[in-house]
PDB file of C-alpha atoms in Angstrom:
ATOM      1  CA  MET A 625      56.503  59.255 -98.934  1.00 78.00           C
ATOM      2  CA  ARG A 626      57.277  62.589 -96.625  1.00 93.00           C
ATOM      3  CA  THR A 627      59.023  62.586 -93.607  1.00 97.00           C
ATOM      4  CA  VAL A 628      55.571  64.880 -91.725  1.00 98.00           C
ATOM      5  CA  GLY A 629      55.988  65.927 -87.806  1.00 98.00           C
ATOM      6  CA  VAL A 630      53.315  66.932 -85.228  1.00 98.00           C
ATOM      7  CA  ILE A 631      52.982  69.032 -82.588  1.00 98.00           C
ATOM      8  CA  GLY A 632      50.535  68.623 -79.874  1.00 98.00           C
ATOM      9  CA  LEU A 633      49.212  65.536 -79.483  1.00 97.00           C
ATOM     10  CA  GLY A 634      45.992  65.938 -77.422  1.00 94.00           C
ATOM     11  CA  ASN A 635      42.709  65.440 -79.363  1.00 91.00           C
ATOM     12  CA  MET A 636      43.090  67.336 -82.806  1.00 95.00           C
ATOM     13  CA  GLY A 637      46.305  67.075 -82.998  1.00 97.00           C
ATOM     14  CA  MET A 638      46.853  62.913 -82.127  1.00 97.00           C
ATOM     15  CA  GLY A 639      44.012  63.181 -85.369  1.00 97.00           C
ATOM     16  CA  ILE A 640      46.029  65.137 -87.932  1.00 98.00           C
ATOM     17  CA  ALA A 641      48.943  62.814 -87.002  1.00 98.00           C
ATOM     18  CA  LYS A 642      46.982  59.713 -87.292  1.00 98.00           C
ATOM     19  CA  ASN A 643      45.532  60.151 -90.435  1.00 98.00           C
ATOM     20  CA  LEU A 644      48.450  61.322 -91.403  1.00 98.00           C
ATOM     21  CA  LEU A 645      50.403  57.954 -90.570  1.00 98.00           C
ATOM     22  CA  LYS A 646      46.934  55.864 -92.475  1.00 97.00           C
ATOM     23  CA  ALA A 647      48.654  57.644 -95.799  1.00 97.00           C
ATOM     24  CA  GLY A 648      51.969  56.321 -95.658  1.00 97.00           C
ATOM     25  CA  PHE A 649      53.748  59.559 -94.178  1.00 98.00           C
ATOM     26  CA  THR A 650      56.464  58.878 -92.216  1.00 98.00           C
ATOM     27  CA  THR A 651      55.052  60.626 -88.815  1.00 98.00           C
ATOM     28  CA  ARG A 652      56.671  62.670 -85.747  1.00 98.00           C
ATOM     29  CA  GLY A 653      54.691  63.585 -82.595  1.00 98.00           C
ATOM     30  CA  TYR A 654      55.901  65.438 -79.894  1.00 98.00           C
ATOM     31  CA  ASP A 655      53.368  66.341 -76.809  1.00 98.00           C
ATOM     32  CA  LEU A 656      53.951  66.988 -73.027  1.00 96.00           C
ATOM     33  CA  PHE A 657      52.655  64.443 -71.846  1.00 97.00           C
ATOM     34  CA  GLU A 658      54.413  61.233 -72.521  1.00 97.00           C
ATOM     35  CA  ALA A 659      50.749  59.530 -72.840  1.00 97.00           C
ATOM     36  CA  LYS A 660      50.556  61.112 -75.634  1.00 98.00           C
ATOM     37  CA  ARG A 661      53.614  60.492 -76.834  1.00 98.00           C
ATOM     38  CA  GLU A 662      53.570  56.575 -75.869  1.00 98.00           C
ATOM     39  CA  GLU A 663      49.583  56.576 -78.102  1.00 98.00           C
ATOM     40  CA  LEU A 664      51.599  58.069 -81.085  1.00 98.00           C
ATOM     41  CA  ARG A 665      53.650  55.066 -80.955  1.00 98.00           C
ATOM     42  CA  GLY A 666      50.583  52.307 -80.551  1.00 98.00           C
ATOM     43  CA  TYR A 667      49.479  53.775 -84.042  1.00 97.00           C
ATOM     44  CA  GLY A 668      52.762  53.729 -85.843  1.00 98.00           C
ATOM     45  CA  GLY A 669      54.063  57.054 -84.644  1.00 98.00           C
ATOM     46  CA  VAL A 670      57.717  58.352 -84.418  1.00 98.00           C
ATOM     47  CA  PRO A 671      57.470  59.825 -80.401  1.00 98.00           C
ATOM     48  CA  CYS A 672      59.829  62.999 -80.527  1.00 98.00           C
ATOM     49  CA  PHE A 673      61.117  64.620 -77.260  1.00 97.00           C
ATOM     50  CA  SER A 674      61.506  68.165 -77.924  1.00 98.00           C
ATOM     51  CA  PRO A 675      59.947  70.137 -81.348  1.00 98.00           C
ATOM     52  CA  ALA A 676      63.579  69.777 -82.244  1.00 98.00           C
ATOM     53  CA  GLU A 677      63.673  66.802 -82.156  1.00 98.00           C
ATOM     54  CA  VAL A 678      60.171  65.877 -84.850  1.00 98.00           C
ATOM     55  CA  GLY A 679      61.987  69.011 -86.759  1.00 97.00           C
ATOM     56  CA  ASP A 680      64.518  66.803 -88.209  1.00 96.00           C
ATOM     57  CA  GLY A 681      64.148  65.749 -91.109  1.00 93.00           C
ATOM     58  CA  ALA A 682      60.928  66.378 -91.518  1.00 97.00           C
ATOM     59  CA  GLU A 683      59.525  68.765 -94.376  1.00 98.00           C
ATOM     60  CA  VAL A 684      56.089  69.997 -92.497  1.00 98.00           C
ATOM     61  CA  VAL A 685      55.462  70.618 -89.235  1.00 98.00           C
ATOM     62  CA  PHE A 686      51.773  71.154 -88.317  1.00 98.00           C
ATOM     63  CA  VAL A 687      51.879  73.377 -85.022  1.00 98.00           C
ATOM     64  CA  MET A 688      48.623  72.648 -83.083  1.00 97.00           C
ATOM     65  CA  VAL A 689      48.897  74.277 -79.321  1.00 97.00           C
ATOM     66  CA  MET A 690      46.693  76.598 -77.618  1.00 95.00           C
ATOM     67  CA  ASN A 691      48.499  79.244 -78.046  1.00 96.00           C
ATOM     68  CA  GLY A 692      50.406  82.679 -79.526  1.00 97.00           C
ATOM     69  CA  ALA A 693      53.412  82.009 -76.369  1.00 97.00           C
ATOM     70  CA  GLN A 694      53.478  78.522 -77.369  1.00 97.00           C
ATOM     71  CA  ALA A 695      53.707  78.233 -80.851  1.00 98.00           C
ATOM     72  CA  LEU A 696      56.178  81.033 -80.477  1.00 98.00           C
ATOM     73  CA  ASP A 697      57.996  78.062 -77.321  1.00 98.00           C
ATOM     74  CA  VAL A 698      58.005  75.964 -79.451  1.00 98.00           C
ATOM     75  CA  ALA A 699      59.692  77.092 -83.220  1.00 98.00           C
ATOM     76  CA  PHE A 700      62.126  79.563 -81.598  1.00 98.00           C
ATOM     77  CA  GLY A 701      62.570  78.576 -78.171  1.00 97.00           C
ATOM     78  CA  GLU A 702      66.127  76.613 -76.437  1.00 95.00           C
ATOM     79  CA  ASN A 703      64.630  73.085 -77.903  1.00 96.00           C
ATOM     80  CA  GLY A 704      62.718  74.821 -80.789  1.00 98.00           C
ATOM     81  CA  LEU A 705      61.808  73.837 -84.287  1.00 98.00           C
ATOM     82  CA  CYS A 706      64.115  76.887 -85.558  1.00 97.00           C
ATOM     83  CA  LYS A 707      67.417  74.160 -84.581  1.00 97.00           C
ATOM     84  CA  THR A 708      66.923  71.441 -87.052  1.00 98.00           C
ATOM     85  CA  MET A 709      64.255  72.356 -89.968  1.00 98.00           C
ATOM     86  CA  LYS A 710      66.398  73.144 -93.046  1.00 97.00           C
ATOM     87  CA  PRO A 711      64.591  76.239 -95.295  1.00 98.00           C
ATOM     88  CA  GLY A 712      62.190  75.832 -97.511  1.00 97.00           C
ATOM     89  CA  SER A 713      60.884  73.312 -94.922  1.00 98.00           C
ATOM     90  CA  VAL A 714      57.469  74.207 -93.821  1.00 98.00           C
ATOM     91  CA  LEU A 715      55.841  74.916 -90.775  1.00 98.00           C
ATOM     92  CA  PHE A 716      52.007  74.276 -90.897  1.00 98.00           C
ATOM     93  CA  LEU A 717      50.123  76.673 -88.310  1.00 98.00           C
ATOM     94  CA  THR A 718      46.332  74.570 -87.045  1.00 98.00           C
ATOM     95  CA  ALA A 719      46.617  76.633 -83.117  1.00 97.00           C
ATOM     96  CA  THR A 720      43.728  79.709 -83.315  1.00 97.00           C
ATOM     97  CA  ILE A 721      46.228  81.745 -82.083  1.00 98.00           C
ATOM     98  CA  GLY A 722      44.599  85.384 -83.933  1.00 97.00           C
ATOM     99  CA  MET A 723      46.573  87.300 -86.836  1.00 97.00           C
ATOM    100  CA  GLY A 724      50.097  89.491 -84.390  1.00 97.00           C
ATOM    101  CA  TYR A 725      51.372  86.082 -83.337  1.00 98.00           C
ATOM    102  CA  ALA A 726      51.002  84.257 -86.903  1.00 98.00           C
ATOM    103  CA  GLN A 727      52.090  87.012 -88.033  1.00 98.00           C
ATOM    104  CA  GLN A 728      55.199  87.086 -85.381  1.00 98.00           C
ATOM    105  CA  LEU A 729      55.683  83.503 -86.642  1.00 98.00           C
ATOM    106  CA  ALA A 730      55.804  83.877 -90.395  1.00 98.00           C
ATOM    107  CA  LYS A 731      58.525  86.902 -89.838  1.00 98.00           C
ATOM    108  CA  GLY A 732      60.381  85.046 -87.438  1.00 98.00           C
ATOM    109  CA  LEU A 733      60.736  82.339 -89.672  1.00 98.00           C
ATOM    110  CA  GLN A 734      62.457  84.202 -92.490  1.00 97.00           C
ATOM    111  CA  GLU A 735      65.058  84.522 -90.290  1.00 97.00           C
ATOM    112  CA  TYR A 736      65.862  80.948 -90.338  1.00 98.00           C
ATOM    113  CA  GLY A 737      64.224  80.162 -94.832  1.00 98.00           C
ATOM    114  CA  ILE A 738      61.432  78.699 -92.809  1.00 98.00           C
ATOM    115  CA  GLU A 739      58.186  78.796 -95.060  1.00 98.00           C
ATOM    116  CA  MET A 740      54.883  79.054 -93.396  1.00 98.00           C
ATOM    117  CA  ILE A 741      51.373  78.260 -93.661  1.00 98.00           C
ATOM    118  CA  ASP A 742      48.778  79.647 -91.410  1.00 98.00           C
ATOM    119  CA  SER A 743      45.602  77.730 -91.329  1.00 97.00           C
ATOM    120  CA  GLY A 744      43.163  77.863 -89.074  1.00 94.00           C
ATOM    121  CA  VAL A 745      41.488  74.276 -88.887  1.00 97.00           C
ATOM    122  CA  SER A 746      37.427  73.389 -87.878  1.00 95.00           C
ATOM    123  CA  GLY A 747      35.040  70.020 -88.251  1.00 93.00           C
ATOM    124  CA  GLY A 748      36.171  68.973 -84.450  1.00 90.00           C
ATOM    125  CA  LEU A 749      37.058  65.782 -83.149  1.00 90.00           C
ATOM    126  CA  SER A 750      35.600  63.631 -85.076  1.00 91.00           C
ATOM    127  CA  GLY A 751      36.857  65.861 -88.381  1.00 94.00           C
ATOM    128  CA  ALA A 752      40.199  65.287 -87.441  1.00 95.00           C
ATOM    129  CA  HIS A 753      39.791  61.777 -86.829  1.00 94.00           C
ATOM    130  CA  ASN A 754      38.001  60.990 -89.632  1.00 96.00           C
ATOM    131  CA  GLY A 755      40.159  63.178 -92.313  1.00 96.00           C
ATOM    132  CA  THR A 756      37.882  65.754 -93.535  1.00 97.00           C
ATOM    133  CA  LEU A 757      39.004  68.751 -91.917  1.00 97.00           C
ATOM    134  CA  THR A 758      38.215  72.775 -93.337  1.00 98.00           C
ATOM    135  CA  LEU A 759      41.271  73.434 -93.667  1.00 98.00           C
ATOM    136  CA  MET A 760      41.504  78.481 -93.868  1.00 98.00           C
ATOM    137  CA  ALA A 761      45.555  78.125 -94.861  1.00 98.00           C
ATOM    138  CA  SER A 762      46.920  81.378 -96.017  1.00 98.00           C
ATOM    139  CA  GLY A 763      50.689  81.723 -97.083  1.00 98.00           C
ATOM    140  CA  LYS A 764      51.965  81.216-101.442  1.00 98.00           C
ATOM    141  CA  LYS A 765      50.234  79.851-103.999  1.00 98.00           C
ATOM    142  CA  GLU A 766      53.164  77.946-104.014  1.00 98.00           C
ATOM    143  CA  VAL A 767      53.821  76.114-100.383  1.00 98.00           C
ATOM    144  CA  TYR A 768      50.844  75.804-100.457  1.00 98.00           C
ATOM    145  CA  ASP A 769      49.786  73.979-103.829  1.00 98.00           C
ATOM    146  CA  SER A 770      53.221  71.773-101.734  1.00 97.00           C
ATOM    147  CA  CYS A 771      51.126  70.842 -99.377  1.00 97.00           C
ATOM    148  CA  LYS A 772      48.756  69.479-101.117  1.00 97.00           C
ATOM    149  CA  ASP A 773      49.340  65.911-100.125  1.00 97.00           C
ATOM    150  CA  VAL A 774      49.223  66.395 -96.203  1.00 97.00           C
ATOM    151  CA  MET A 775      46.219  68.056 -96.697  1.00 98.00           C
ATOM    152  CA  ASP A 776      44.633  65.578 -98.528  1.00 97.00           C
ATOM    153  CA  ALA A 777      45.315  62.889 -95.201  1.00 98.00           C
ATOM    154  CA  ILE A 778      43.453  65.042 -92.838  1.00 98.00           C
ATOM    155  CA  ALA A 779      40.948  67.427 -94.960  1.00 98.00           C
ATOM    156  CA  SER A 780      38.343  67.000 -97.363  1.00 97.00           C
ATOM    157  CA  ASN A 781      37.797  71.070 -97.343  1.00 96.00           C
ATOM    158  CA  PRO A 782      41.631  72.548 -97.985  1.00 97.00           C
ATOM    159  CA  ASN A 783      40.769  76.363 -98.731  1.00 98.00           C
ATOM    160  CA  HIS A 784      43.461  79.145 -99.496  1.00 98.00           C
ATOM    161  CA  VAL A 785      42.101  82.425 -97.897  1.00 98.00           C
ATOM    162  CA  GLY A 786      45.189  84.013 -99.107  1.00 97.00           C
ATOM    163  CA  THR A 787      48.517  85.407 -99.771  1.00 97.00           C
ATOM    164  CA  GLU A 788      49.839  86.788 -96.427  1.00 96.00           C
ATOM    165  CA  PRO A 789      50.260  84.628 -92.917  1.00 95.00           C
ATOM    166  CA  GLY A 790      47.607  85.940 -90.572  1.00 97.00           C
ATOM    167  CA  GLN A 791      44.442  85.839 -93.369  1.00 98.00           C
ATOM    168  CA  GLY A 792      43.788  82.793 -91.373  1.00 98.00           C
ATOM    169  CA  GLN A 793      43.300  83.144 -88.016  1.00 98.00           C
ATOM    170  CA  VAL A 794      41.365  85.980 -89.852  1.00 98.00           C
ATOM    171  CA  VAL A 795      38.587  83.242 -91.587  1.00 98.00           C
ATOM    172  CA  LYS A 796      38.416  80.708 -88.301  1.00 98.00           C
ATOM    173  CA  SER A 797      37.604  84.399 -85.516  1.00 98.00           C
ATOM    174  CA  CYS A 798      35.191  84.912 -88.600  1.00 98.00           C
ATOM    175  CA  LEU A 799      33.893  81.405 -88.387  1.00 98.00           C
ATOM    176  CA  GLN A 800      34.140  81.304 -84.976  1.00 98.00           C
ATOM    177  CA  ALA A 801      32.215  84.043 -83.889  1.00 98.00           C
ATOM    178  CA  LEU A 802      29.589  82.461 -85.532  1.00 97.00           C
ATOM    179  CA  ILE A 803      30.219  79.486 -83.795  1.00 97.00           C
ATOM    180  CA  GLY A 804      30.075  81.424 -80.783  1.00 97.00           C
ATOM    181  CA  ALA A 805      26.270  82.894 -81.479  1.00 97.00           C
ATOM    182  CA  GLU A 806      24.825  78.967 -82.554  1.00 97.00           C
ATOM    183  CA  PHE A 807      25.625  77.329 -79.706  1.00 98.00           C
ATOM    184  CA  THR A 808      24.699  80.138 -76.403  1.00 98.00           C
ATOM    185  CA  ALA A 809      21.815  80.289 -78.708  1.00 98.00           C
ATOM    186  CA  THR A 810      21.455  76.668 -79.057  1.00 98.00           C
ATOM    187  CA  PHE A 811      21.772  76.593 -75.107  1.00 98.00           C
ATOM    188  CA  GLU A 812      18.920  79.461 -74.719  1.00 98.00           C
ATOM    189  CA  LEU A 813      16.095  77.817 -76.882  1.00 98.00           C
ATOM    190  CA  LEU A 814      16.408  74.183 -75.212  1.00 98.00           C
ATOM    191  CA  VAL A 815      16.122  75.456 -71.553  1.00 98.00           C
ATOM    192  CA  MET A 816      13.389  78.216 -73.533  1.00 98.00           C
ATOM    193  CA  GLY A 817      11.897  75.039 -74.481  1.00 98.00           C
ATOM    194  CA  ALA A 818      12.175  72.738 -71.223  1.00 97.00           C
ATOM    195  CA  LYS A 819      10.320  76.017 -69.641  1.00 98.00           C
ATOM    196  CA  ALA A 820       8.448  75.889 -71.617  1.00 98.00           C
ATOM    197  CA  GLY A 821       7.094  71.565 -71.518  1.00 97.00           C
ATOM    198  CA  VAL A 822       8.361  71.179 -74.837  1.00 97.00           C
ATOM    199  CA  ASP A 823      10.365  67.541 -75.068  1.00 97.00           C
ATOM    200  CA  PRO A 824      13.782  68.808 -76.106  1.00 97.00           C
ATOM    201  CA  GLN A 825      14.297  65.426 -79.031  1.00 97.00           C
ATOM    202  CA  ILE A 826      10.935  67.737 -80.351  1.00 97.00           C
ATOM    203  CA  LEU A 827      13.067  71.002 -81.078  1.00 97.00           C
ATOM    204  CA  LEU A 828      16.143  68.444 -82.105  1.00 97.00           C
ATOM    205  CA  ASP A 829      14.141  66.713 -85.179  1.00 97.00           C
ATOM    206  CA  VAL A 830      11.856  69.758 -86.275  1.00 97.00           C
ATOM    207  CA  ILE A 831      14.343  72.027 -86.223  1.00 97.00           C
ATOM    208  CA  GLY A 832      17.491  69.359 -87.338  1.00 96.00           C
ATOM    209  CA  THR A 833      15.801  69.432 -90.507  1.00 96.00           C
ATOM    210  CA  SER A 834      15.138  72.550 -90.830  1.00 96.00           C
ATOM    211  CA  GLY A 835      16.481  76.061 -91.656  1.00 93.00           C
ATOM    212  CA  GLY A 836      18.214  76.563 -88.363  1.00 92.00           C
ATOM    213  CA  GLY A 837      19.807  72.938 -88.244  1.00 92.00           C
ATOM    214  CA  CYS A 838      22.820  74.070 -88.735  1.00 93.00           C
ATOM    215  CA  GLY A 839      25.497  71.035 -86.791  1.00 92.00           C
ATOM    216  CA  VAL A 840      26.382  72.622 -84.157  1.00 94.00           C
ATOM    217  CA  PHE A 841      21.975  71.833 -83.212  1.00 96.00           C
ATOM    218  CA  LYS A 842      22.482  68.804 -84.253  1.00 96.00           C
ATOM    219  CA  ASN A 843      25.963  67.842 -82.542  1.00 94.00           C
ATOM    220  CA  CYS A 844      25.442  69.052 -79.226  1.00 96.00           C
ATOM    221  CA  VAL A 845      21.828  69.171 -78.534  1.00 97.00           C
ATOM    222  CA  PRO A 846      22.222  64.339 -78.356  1.00 97.00           C
ATOM    223  CA  LEU A 847      25.071  65.171 -75.880  1.00 97.00           C
ATOM    224  CA  ILE A 848      22.532  67.747 -73.396  1.00 98.00           C
ATOM    225  CA  MET A 849      20.110  65.427 -73.418  1.00 98.00           C
ATOM    226  CA  ASP A 850      22.223  62.661 -72.544  1.00 97.00           C
ATOM    227  CA  ARG A 851      23.937  65.015 -69.845  1.00 97.00           C
ATOM    228  CA  LYS A 852      27.944  65.025 -70.502  1.00 97.00           C
ATOM    229  CA  PHE A 853      29.434  67.461 -69.504  1.00 98.00           C
ATOM    230  CA  LYS A 854      32.582  66.330 -69.933  1.00 96.00           C
ATOM    231  CA  ASP A 855      35.552  64.360 -72.293  1.00 92.00           C
ATOM    232  CA  THR A 856      33.170  64.945 -75.370  1.00 92.00           C
ATOM    233  CA  GLY A 857      36.488  66.652 -77.369  1.00 86.00           C
ATOM    234  CA  SER A 858      35.188  69.873 -77.624  1.00 91.00           C
ATOM    235  CA  ALA A 859      36.518  71.839 -74.393  1.00 94.00           C
ATOM    236  CA  ILE A 860      34.985  75.244 -72.889  1.00 97.00           C
ATOM    237  CA  THR A 861      38.941  76.349 -72.672  1.00 96.00           C
ATOM    238  CA  THR A 862      39.578  76.576 -76.586  1.00 95.00           C
ATOM    239  CA  MET A 863      35.885  78.213 -77.074  1.00 97.00           C
ATOM    240  CA  SER A 864      36.865  80.804 -75.148  1.00 97.00           C
ATOM    241  CA  LYS A 865      40.031  81.121 -76.306  1.00 97.00           C
ATOM    242  CA  ASP A 866      39.058  81.825 -79.036  1.00 97.00           C
ATOM    243  CA  LEU A 867      36.769  84.342 -79.141  1.00 98.00           C
ATOM    244  CA  ASN A 868      38.293  86.025 -77.189  1.00 98.00           C
ATOM    245  CA  ILE A 869      40.280  85.830 -80.012  1.00 98.00           C
ATOM    246  CA  THR A 870      37.728  86.671 -82.040  1.00 98.00           C
ATOM    247  CA  MET A 871      36.741  90.621 -79.409  1.00 98.00           C
ATOM    248  CA  ASP A 872      40.239  90.515 -80.316  1.00 97.00           C
ATOM    249  CA  LEU A 873      40.843  91.679 -83.989  1.00 98.00           C
ATOM    250  CA  ALA A 874      37.182  92.952 -83.964  1.00 98.00           C
ATOM    251  CA  ARG A 875      38.371  95.842 -81.333  1.00 97.00           C
ATOM    252  CA  GLU A 876      41.391  96.256 -84.382  1.00 96.00           C
ATOM    253  CA  VAL A 877      40.262  96.433 -86.745  1.00 97.00           C
ATOM    254  CA  GLY A 878      37.161  99.085 -86.202  1.00 98.00           C
ATOM    255  CA  CYS A 879      33.767  96.846 -85.800  1.00 97.00           C
ATOM    256  CA  TYR A 880      31.314  96.651 -83.307  1.00 97.00           C
ATOM    257  CA  MET A 881      29.615  92.499 -82.844  1.00 98.00           C
ATOM    258  CA  PRO A 882      27.017  92.812 -80.329  1.00 98.00           C
ATOM    259  CA  THR A 883      26.360  89.201 -80.598  1.00 98.00           C
ATOM    260  CA  THR A 884      28.939  86.988 -80.478  1.00 98.00           C
ATOM    261  CA  ALA A 885      30.117  89.752 -77.590  1.00 98.00           C
ATOM    262  CA  SER A 886      27.154  87.773 -76.152  1.00 98.00           C
ATOM    263  CA  ALA A 887      28.963  85.067 -76.992  1.00 98.00           C
ATOM    264  CA  ARG A 888      32.067  85.385 -75.348  1.00 98.00           C
ATOM    265  CA  GLU A 889      30.145  86.946 -72.089  1.00 98.00           C
ATOM    266  CA  LEU A 890      27.217  83.837 -71.644  1.00 98.00           C
ATOM    267  CA  PHE A 891      31.681  81.464 -72.837  1.00 98.00           C
ATOM    268  CA  MET A 892      33.621  82.843 -70.200  1.00 98.00           C
ATOM    269  CA  ALA A 893      30.828  82.865 -67.149  1.00 98.00           C
ATOM    270  CA  GLY A 894      30.960  78.838 -67.870  1.00 98.00           C
ATOM    271  CA  LEU A 895      34.642  79.395 -68.277  1.00 98.00           C
ATOM    272  CA  THR A 896      34.074  80.287 -64.946  1.00 98.00           C
ATOM    273  CA  ARG A 897      31.796  77.854 -63.089  1.00 97.00           C
ATOM    274  CA  TYR A 898      33.345  74.698 -65.322  1.00 98.00           C
ATOM    275  CA  PRO A 899      36.109  74.994 -65.747  1.00 97.00           C
ATOM    276  CA  ASP A 900      37.000  71.317 -67.012  1.00 97.00           C
ATOM    277  CA  GLU A 901      33.670  70.798 -69.033  1.00 98.00           C
ATOM    278  CA  ASP A 902      32.959  71.610 -72.639  1.00 97.00           C
ATOM    279  CA  ASN A 903      30.881  73.065 -74.380  1.00 97.00           C
ATOM    280  CA  TRP A 904      27.722  72.582 -73.870  1.00 97.00           C
ATOM    281  CA  SER A 905      27.906  73.414 -69.780  1.00 98.00           C
ATOM    282  CA  ILE A 906      27.052  76.304 -70.344  1.00 98.00           C
ATOM    283  CA  THR A 907      22.948  75.089 -70.843  1.00 98.00           C
ATOM    284  CA  LYS A 908      23.698  74.446 -66.748  1.00 98.00           C
ATOM    285  CA  ILE A 909      24.196  77.682 -66.257  1.00 98.00           C
ATOM    286  CA  LEU A 910      21.062  78.309 -67.684  1.00 98.00           C
ATOM    287  CA  GLU A 911      19.279  76.055 -65.967  1.00 98.00           C
ATOM    288  CA  GLU A 912      19.561  77.400 -63.022  1.00 98.00           C
ATOM    289  CA  ILE A 913      18.316  80.818 -63.527  1.00 97.00           C
ATOM    290  CA  ALA A 914      15.513  78.895 -64.942  1.00 98.00           C
ATOM    291  CA  GLY A 915      15.072  76.453 -62.632  1.00 98.00           C
ATOM    292  CA  VAL A 916      14.327  73.746 -65.004  1.00 98.00           C
ATOM    293  CA  GLN A 917      16.979  70.645 -67.111  1.00 97.00           C
ATOM    294  CA  VAL A 918      17.130  69.880 -70.109  1.00 98.00           C
ATOM    295  CA  LYS A 919      17.323  65.912 -70.752  1.00 96.00           C
ATOM    296  CA  ARG A 920      15.306  63.537 -72.778  1.00 93.00           C
ATOM    297  CA  LYS A 921      12.658  61.857 -71.448  1.00 85.00           C
TER     298      LYS A 921
END
């Protein structure tokens, strides 16, 4: 089995690492936090102390960081992957950083002979830990095919969406536009229903079995009813960042996206008010305005 690396051992990165280990890959990992590195050791992985150490001997390295600046530093910094990854090895970008950063990263890696697959991921915490992620991967088809074994370990829905770096980021931005709108519509309808005296469980039962019963709706309504707004694996910081990337892309290509823009503004309000909480904390802002609370009866 091949040696694979993971940079960024947060909720998603740790899930990816665990499934690579489960599939039998030697898995090396790096995170800024020692506790995360030790957690990886507990699962049977090899903790490393720099991206360069992860890249030493790794044929594929997943990069799951927060933003484009971090991705560039991981690749080209003082202790970056480019110091040790061999020509022909693959940097598998699973972070959502936007089309421009992905293109910049791929161009820089070319100078070292390192290949790149630009792949947004979807499926959340459960998808990462259950190995059922959806991948939207762009890059050379032959490089994509060479990564089939590692993709099979972490995803149930891999998709080759294009041959150029950045196309994976575009597909992810389109997806986040839809998910952002689904979130905010869910928060709004729950508050309206509660204000009008309808049990939110009824809304969950009815809408959840209707054409509008998407995964976003069915996952977040129970958490809102149970007032679980923190440490549920869906941080508002991430979704806010992703919606900003989506709107940056819309501006760059010249698209009018009023629904996504409204969702982004609600998420920015939630980020300002509840920066350490999860996406559904936005509901509390709408509740305050309406003078009602969505909770289990």
